[in-house]
PDB file of C-alpha atoms and ligand atoms in Angstrom:
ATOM      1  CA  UNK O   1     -75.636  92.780-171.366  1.00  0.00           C
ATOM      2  CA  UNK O   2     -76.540  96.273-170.853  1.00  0.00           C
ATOM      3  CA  UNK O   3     -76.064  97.898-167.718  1.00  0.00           C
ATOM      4  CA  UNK O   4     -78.595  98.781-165.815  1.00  0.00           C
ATOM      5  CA  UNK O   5     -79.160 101.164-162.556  1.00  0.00           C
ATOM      6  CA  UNK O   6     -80.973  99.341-159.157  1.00  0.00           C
ATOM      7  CA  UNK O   7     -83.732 102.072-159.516  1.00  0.00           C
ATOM      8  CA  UNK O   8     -84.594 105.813-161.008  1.00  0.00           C
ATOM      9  CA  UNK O   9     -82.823 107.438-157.755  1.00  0.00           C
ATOM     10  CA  UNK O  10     -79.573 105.758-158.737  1.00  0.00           C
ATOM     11  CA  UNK O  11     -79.623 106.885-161.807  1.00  0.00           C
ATOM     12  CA  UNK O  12     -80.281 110.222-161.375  1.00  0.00           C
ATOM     13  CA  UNK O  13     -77.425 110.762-158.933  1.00  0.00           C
ATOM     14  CA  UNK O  14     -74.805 108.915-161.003  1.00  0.00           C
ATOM     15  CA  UNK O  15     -75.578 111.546-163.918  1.00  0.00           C
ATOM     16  CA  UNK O  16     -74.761 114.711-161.577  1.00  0.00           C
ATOM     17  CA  UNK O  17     -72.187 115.979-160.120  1.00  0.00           C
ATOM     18  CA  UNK O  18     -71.682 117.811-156.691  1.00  0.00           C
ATOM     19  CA  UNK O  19     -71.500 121.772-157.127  1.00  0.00           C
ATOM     20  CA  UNK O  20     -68.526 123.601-155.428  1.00  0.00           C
ATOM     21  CA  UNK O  21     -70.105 127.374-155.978  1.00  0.00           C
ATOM     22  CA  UNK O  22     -73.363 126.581-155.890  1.00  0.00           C
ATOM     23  CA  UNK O  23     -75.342 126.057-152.563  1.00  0.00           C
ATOM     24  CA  UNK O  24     -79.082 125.895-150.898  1.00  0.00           C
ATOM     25  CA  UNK O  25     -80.033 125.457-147.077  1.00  0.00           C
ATOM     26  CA  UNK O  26     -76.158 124.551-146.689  1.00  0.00           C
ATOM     27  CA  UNK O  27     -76.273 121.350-149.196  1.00  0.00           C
ATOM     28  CA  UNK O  28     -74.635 121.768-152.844  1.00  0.00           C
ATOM     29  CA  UNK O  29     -76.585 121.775-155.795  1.00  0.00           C
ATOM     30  CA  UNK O  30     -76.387 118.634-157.968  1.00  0.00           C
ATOM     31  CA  UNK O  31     -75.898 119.856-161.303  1.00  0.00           C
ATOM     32  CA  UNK O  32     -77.223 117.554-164.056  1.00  0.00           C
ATOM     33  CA  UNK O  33     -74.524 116.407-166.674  1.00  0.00           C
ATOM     34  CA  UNK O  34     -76.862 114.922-168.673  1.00  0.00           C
ATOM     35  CA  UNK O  35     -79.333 116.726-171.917  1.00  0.00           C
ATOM     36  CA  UNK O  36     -80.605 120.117-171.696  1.00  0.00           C
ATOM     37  CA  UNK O  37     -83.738 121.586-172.985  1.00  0.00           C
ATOM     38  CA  UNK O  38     -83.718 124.691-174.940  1.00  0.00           C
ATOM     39  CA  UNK O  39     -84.243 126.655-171.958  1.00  0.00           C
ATOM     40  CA  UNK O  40     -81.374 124.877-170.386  1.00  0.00           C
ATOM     41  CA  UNK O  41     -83.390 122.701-167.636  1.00  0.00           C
ATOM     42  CA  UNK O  42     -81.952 118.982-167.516  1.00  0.00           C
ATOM     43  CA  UNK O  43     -83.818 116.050-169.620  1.00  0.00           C
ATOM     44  CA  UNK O  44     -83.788 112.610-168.760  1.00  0.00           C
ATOM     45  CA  UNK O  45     -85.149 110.030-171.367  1.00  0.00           C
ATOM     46  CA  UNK O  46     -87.314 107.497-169.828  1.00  0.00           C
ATOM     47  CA  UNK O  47     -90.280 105.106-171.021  1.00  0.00           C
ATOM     48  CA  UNK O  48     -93.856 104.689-171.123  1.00  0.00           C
ATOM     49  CA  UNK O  49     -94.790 102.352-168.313  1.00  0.00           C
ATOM     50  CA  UNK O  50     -97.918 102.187-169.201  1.00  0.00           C
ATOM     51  CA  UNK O  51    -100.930 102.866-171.820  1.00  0.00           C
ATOM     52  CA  UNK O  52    -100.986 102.283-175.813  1.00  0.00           C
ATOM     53  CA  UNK O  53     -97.085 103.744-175.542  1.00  0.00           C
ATOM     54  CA  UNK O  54     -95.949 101.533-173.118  1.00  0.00           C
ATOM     55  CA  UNK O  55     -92.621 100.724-173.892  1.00  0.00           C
ATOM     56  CA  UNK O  56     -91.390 104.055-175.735  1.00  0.00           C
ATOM     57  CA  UNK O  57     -89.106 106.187-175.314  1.00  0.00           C
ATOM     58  CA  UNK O  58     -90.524 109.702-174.277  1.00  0.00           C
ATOM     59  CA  UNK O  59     -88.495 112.629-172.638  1.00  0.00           C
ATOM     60  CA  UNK O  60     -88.843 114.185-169.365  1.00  0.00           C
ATOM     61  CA  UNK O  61     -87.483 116.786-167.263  1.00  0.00           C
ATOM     62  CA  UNK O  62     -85.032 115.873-164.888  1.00  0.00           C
ATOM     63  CA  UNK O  63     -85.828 117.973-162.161  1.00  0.00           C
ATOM     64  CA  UNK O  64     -89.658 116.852-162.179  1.00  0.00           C
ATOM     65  CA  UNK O  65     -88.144 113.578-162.402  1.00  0.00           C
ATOM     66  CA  UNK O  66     -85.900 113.926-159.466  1.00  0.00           C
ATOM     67  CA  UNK O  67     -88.365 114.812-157.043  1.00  0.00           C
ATOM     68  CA  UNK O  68     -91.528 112.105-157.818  1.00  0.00           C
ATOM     69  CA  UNK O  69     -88.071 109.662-157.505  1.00  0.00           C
ATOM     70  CA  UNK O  70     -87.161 110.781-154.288  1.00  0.00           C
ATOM     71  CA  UNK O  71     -89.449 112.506-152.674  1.00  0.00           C
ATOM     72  CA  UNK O  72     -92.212 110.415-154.015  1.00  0.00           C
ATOM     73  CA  UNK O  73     -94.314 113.745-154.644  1.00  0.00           C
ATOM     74  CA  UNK O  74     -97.056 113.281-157.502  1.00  0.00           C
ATOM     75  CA  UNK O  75     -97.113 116.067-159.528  1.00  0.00           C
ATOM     76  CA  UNK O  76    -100.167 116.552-161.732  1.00  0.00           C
ATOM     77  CA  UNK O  77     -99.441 117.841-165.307  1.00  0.00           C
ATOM     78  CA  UNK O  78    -100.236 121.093-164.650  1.00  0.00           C
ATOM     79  CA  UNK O  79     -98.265 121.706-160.950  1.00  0.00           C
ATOM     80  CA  UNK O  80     -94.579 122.305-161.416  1.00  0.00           C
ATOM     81  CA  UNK O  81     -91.436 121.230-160.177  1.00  0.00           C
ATOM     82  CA  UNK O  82     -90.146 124.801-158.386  1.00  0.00           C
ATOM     83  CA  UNK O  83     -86.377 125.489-158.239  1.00  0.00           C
ATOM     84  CA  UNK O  84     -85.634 127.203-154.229  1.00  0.00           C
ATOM     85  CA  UNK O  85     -81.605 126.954-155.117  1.00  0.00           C
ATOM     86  CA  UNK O  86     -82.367 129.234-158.809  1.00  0.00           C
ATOM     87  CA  UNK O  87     -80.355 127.084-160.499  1.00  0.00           C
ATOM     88  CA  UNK O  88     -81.815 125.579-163.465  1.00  0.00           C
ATOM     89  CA  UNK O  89     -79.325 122.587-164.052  1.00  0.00           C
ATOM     90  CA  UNK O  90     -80.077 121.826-159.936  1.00  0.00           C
ATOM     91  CA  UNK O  91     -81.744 118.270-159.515  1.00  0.00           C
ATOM     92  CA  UNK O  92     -81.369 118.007-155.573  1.00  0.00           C
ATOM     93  CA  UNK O  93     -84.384 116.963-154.313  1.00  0.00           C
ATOM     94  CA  UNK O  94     -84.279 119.057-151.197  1.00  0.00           C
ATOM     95  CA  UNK O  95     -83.508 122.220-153.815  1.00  0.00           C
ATOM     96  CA  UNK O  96     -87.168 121.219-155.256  1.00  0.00           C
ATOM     97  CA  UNK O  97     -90.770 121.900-154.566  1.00  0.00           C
ATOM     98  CA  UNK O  98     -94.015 121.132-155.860  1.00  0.00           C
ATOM     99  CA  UNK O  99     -96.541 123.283-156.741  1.00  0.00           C
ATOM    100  CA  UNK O 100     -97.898 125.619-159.222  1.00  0.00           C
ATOM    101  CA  UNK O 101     -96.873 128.039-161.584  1.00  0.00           C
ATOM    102  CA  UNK O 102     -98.474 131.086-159.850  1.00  0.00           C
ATOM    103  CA  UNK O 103     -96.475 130.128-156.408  1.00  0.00           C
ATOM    104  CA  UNK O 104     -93.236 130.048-159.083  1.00  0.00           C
ATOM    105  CA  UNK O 105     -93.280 133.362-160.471  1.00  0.00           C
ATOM    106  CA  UNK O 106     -94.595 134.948-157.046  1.00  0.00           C
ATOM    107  CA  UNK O 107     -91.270 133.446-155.644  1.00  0.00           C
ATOM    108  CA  UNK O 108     -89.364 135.114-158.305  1.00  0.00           C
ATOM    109  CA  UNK O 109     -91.196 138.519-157.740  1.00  0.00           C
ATOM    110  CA  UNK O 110     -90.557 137.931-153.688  1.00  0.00           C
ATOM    111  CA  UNK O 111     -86.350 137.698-154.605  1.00  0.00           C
ATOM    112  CA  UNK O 112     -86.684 140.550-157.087  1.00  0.00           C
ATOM    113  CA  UNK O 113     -85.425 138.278-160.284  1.00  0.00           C
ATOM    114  CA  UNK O 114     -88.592 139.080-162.338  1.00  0.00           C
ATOM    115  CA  UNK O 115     -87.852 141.662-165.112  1.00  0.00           C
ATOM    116  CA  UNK O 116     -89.564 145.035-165.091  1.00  0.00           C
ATOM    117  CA  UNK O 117     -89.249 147.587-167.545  1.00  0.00           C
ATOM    118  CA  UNK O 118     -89.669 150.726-164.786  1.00  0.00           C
ATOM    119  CA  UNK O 119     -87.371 149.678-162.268  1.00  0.00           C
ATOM    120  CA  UNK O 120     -85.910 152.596-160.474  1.00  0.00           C
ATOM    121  CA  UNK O 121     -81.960 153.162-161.483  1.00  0.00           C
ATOM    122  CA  UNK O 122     -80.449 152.173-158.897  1.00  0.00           C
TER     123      UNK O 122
HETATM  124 ZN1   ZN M 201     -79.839 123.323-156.099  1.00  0.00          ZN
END
């Protein structure tokens, strides 16, 4: 008999694992020990629930995962799942925030992590 979790949320936490160096708003990161992407964000595999693929195994990320889960925020395919910790392995859902891909990268330019070519040597 295959074990299985109570729901999605229980899963999730039992496959991270409380960061010591790693912080946001005063509560650790939870740093996924599961699959990584190429670009090194966490994967979870999961299943159609629904539709002609109902049943299937499909892949998703983790961190989009986390916070529909917990925070039971719909994210459309386009919105994203925005990191505030910067920490890419991070599925806390209090570390996460909807919205799109233009709020993303304006966050990064805000902190100063976005690359430019002509910064000033500092
Ligand atoms: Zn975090």
């Amino acid at each position: 008999m295959p074990f299985k979790y109570p729901d999605l949320c229980h899963r999730i936490v039992a496959n991270t694992v409380m960061a010591v160096d790693s912080f946001y708003d005063g509560t650790p990161c939870w740093l996924w020990l599961g699959k990584r992407n190429a670009s090194g964000y966490p994967v979870i595999s999961l299943r159609w629930q629904r539709g002609p693929r109902k049943g299937k195994v499909r892949s998703a990320l983790a961190h989009r995962v986390s916070l529909v889960a917990f925070k039971r925020r719909r994210l459309s395919a386009r919105s994203v799942a925005k990191h505030l910790c910067n920490n890419p392995v991070c599925v806390n859902p209090d570390h996460l925030a909807g919205g799109t891909q233009r709020s993303n990268i304006r966050q990064c330019v805000a902190e100063g992590r976005h690359y430019t070519p002509f910064r000033e040597a500092a």
